[in-house]
């Protein structure tokens, strides 16, 4: 059987610091796991040996998300239901800035007389 072009399922899922899926409100208001699914197919170019790794670039735009402050999260990649410790990237959220909005600290300048 020729497997040069094989269809796969990719899921990019956001997990919290306990490894649980982060849940957000669906359009109907029910909580659902925050994940981005996609199907893809990668073909082996002529001359590339079977079993060789083949890169596939992926671009995803994600807008602002109301995540809890002071927590760690990880975007974890799953391909055909499998994942690997190297298939994730973690990040932490910060508390909102407590810097005063006075002149010199991002506030409006003081009018000059």
Short mmCIF file of C-alpha atoms in Angstrom, two decimals:
data_model
loop_
_atom_site.label_atom_id
_atom_site.label_comp_id
_atom_site.label_asym_id
_atom_site.label_seq_id
_atom_site.Cartn_x
_atom_site.Cartn_y
_atom_site.Cartn_z
CA UNK A 1 0.00 0.00 0.00
CA UNK A 2 1.40 3.40 -1.01
CA UNK A 3 1.35 5.80 1.96
CA UNK A 4 3.07 8.74 0.30
CA UNK A 5 -0.08 10.84 0.83
CA UNK A 6 -1.81 10.07 4.08
CA UNK A 7 -4.58 12.10 5.71
CA UNK A 8 -4.08 13.16 9.36
CA UNK A 9 -6.01 15.02 12.04
CA UNK A 10 -4.30 17.79 13.99
CA UNK A 11 -5.66 19.33 17.20
CA UNK A 12 -4.04 22.25 18.98
CA UNK A 13 -5.46 22.28 22.51
CA UNK A 14 -4.94 24.81 25.33
CA UNK A 15 -4.29 23.13 28.70
CA UNK A 16 -4.09 24.66 32.18
CA UNK A 17 -1.26 24.13 34.67
CA UNK A 18 -2.91 20.89 35.85
CA UNK A 19 -3.01 19.49 32.29
CA UNK A 20 -6.78 19.94 31.93
CA UNK A 21 -8.32 21.50 28.80
CA UNK A 22 -9.14 25.19 29.19
CA UNK A 23 -12.88 25.66 28.69
CA UNK A 24 -14.52 28.65 27.05
CA UNK A 25 -18.13 29.52 26.29
CA UNK A 26 -19.46 28.19 22.98
CA UNK A 27 -21.86 30.39 20.96
CA UNK A 28 -24.77 28.68 22.78
CA UNK A 29 -23.15 29.44 26.17
CA UNK A 30 -22.09 25.86 26.98
CA UNK A 31 -18.44 25.42 28.06
CA UNK A 32 -16.25 23.63 25.51
CA UNK A 33 -12.53 22.84 25.38
CA UNK A 34 -10.47 25.51 23.62
CA UNK A 35 -8.98 23.62 20.72
CA UNK A 36 -8.28 24.18 17.06
CA UNK A 37 -8.85 21.12 14.85
CA UNK A 38 -7.59 20.66 11.30
CA UNK A 39 -7.13 17.89 8.77
CA UNK A 40 -4.00 17.79 6.67
CA UNK A 41 -2.25 15.65 4.13
CA UNK A 42 1.50 15.54 3.62
CA UNK A 43 3.03 13.87 0.60
CA UNK A 44 6.56 12.52 0.35
CA UNK A 45 8.47 14.40 -2.35
CA UNK A 46 10.22 12.37 -5.03
CA UNK A 47 13.59 11.13 -3.87
CA UNK A 48 12.85 11.38 -0.14
CA UNK A 49 13.24 8.07 1.66
CA UNK A 50 10.21 6.56 3.39
CA UNK A 51 10.21 7.38 7.10
CA UNK A 52 12.04 10.69 6.65
CA UNK A 53 10.60 13.60 8.67
CA UNK A 54 8.71 16.13 6.55
CA UNK A 55 8.07 19.64 7.86
CA UNK A 56 4.67 21.25 7.48
CA UNK A 57 4.29 24.93 8.40
CA UNK A 58 1.05 25.92 10.15
CA UNK A 59 -0.19 29.45 10.90
CA UNK A 60 -3.04 30.14 13.32
CA UNK A 61 -4.44 33.55 14.33
CA UNK A 62 -5.90 33.72 17.82
CA UNK A 63 -7.39 36.86 19.31
CA UNK A 64 -7.24 37.93 22.97
CA UNK A 65 -8.51 35.38 25.48
CA UNK A 66 -9.74 36.05 29.03
CA UNK A 67 -7.31 33.73 30.83
CA UNK A 68 -6.78 33.72 34.60
CA UNK A 69 -3.90 35.91 35.82
CA UNK A 70 -0.78 34.41 37.40
CA UNK A 71 -1.28 30.94 35.85
CA UNK A 72 0.68 28.73 33.49
CA UNK A 73 -0.80 27.29 30.31
CA UNK A 74 0.45 25.11 27.48
CA UNK A 75 -0.59 24.82 23.85
CA UNK A 76 -0.30 21.06 23.15
CA UNK A 77 -0.31 19.56 19.68
CA UNK A 78 -2.03 16.24 18.98
CA UNK A 79 -1.71 14.40 15.66
CA UNK A 80 -4.05 11.47 15.10
CA UNK A 81 -4.75 11.43 18.86
CA UNK A 82 -1.06 11.20 19.85
CA UNK A 83 1.13 13.81 21.47
CA UNK A 84 4.71 14.10 22.64
CA UNK A 85 6.29 16.17 25.44
CA UNK A 86 8.14 18.18 22.76
CA UNK A 87 4.86 19.07 21.01
CA UNK A 88 3.90 21.87 23.35
CA UNK A 89 4.80 25.41 24.25
CA UNK A 90 4.01 26.87 27.66
CA UNK A 91 3.46 30.42 28.80
CA UNK A 92 2.33 32.30 31.90
CA UNK A 93 -0.14 35.11 32.31
CA UNK A 94 0.64 38.21 34.36
CA UNK A 95 -1.56 40.21 36.67
CA UNK A 96 -2.69 43.56 35.26
CA UNK A 97 -0.17 46.32 35.75
CA UNK A 98 -0.52 48.37 38.93
CA UNK A 99 1.62 51.22 37.56
CA UNK A 100 0.02 54.61 38.10
CA UNK A 101 -1.32 56.33 35.00
CA UNK A 102 0.21 59.63 36.11
CA UNK A 103 2.44 61.74 33.81
CA UNK A 104 5.63 59.89 32.99
CA UNK A 105 3.97 56.52 33.59
CA UNK A 106 1.78 56.14 30.53
CA UNK A 107 -0.82 58.72 31.55
CA UNK A 108 -1.86 61.91 29.83
CA UNK A 109 0.67 64.75 29.93
CA UNK A 110 0.04 67.58 32.38
CA UNK A 111 -1.14 70.69 30.50
CA UNK A 112 1.37 73.53 30.54
CA UNK A 113 0.19 77.06 31.52
#
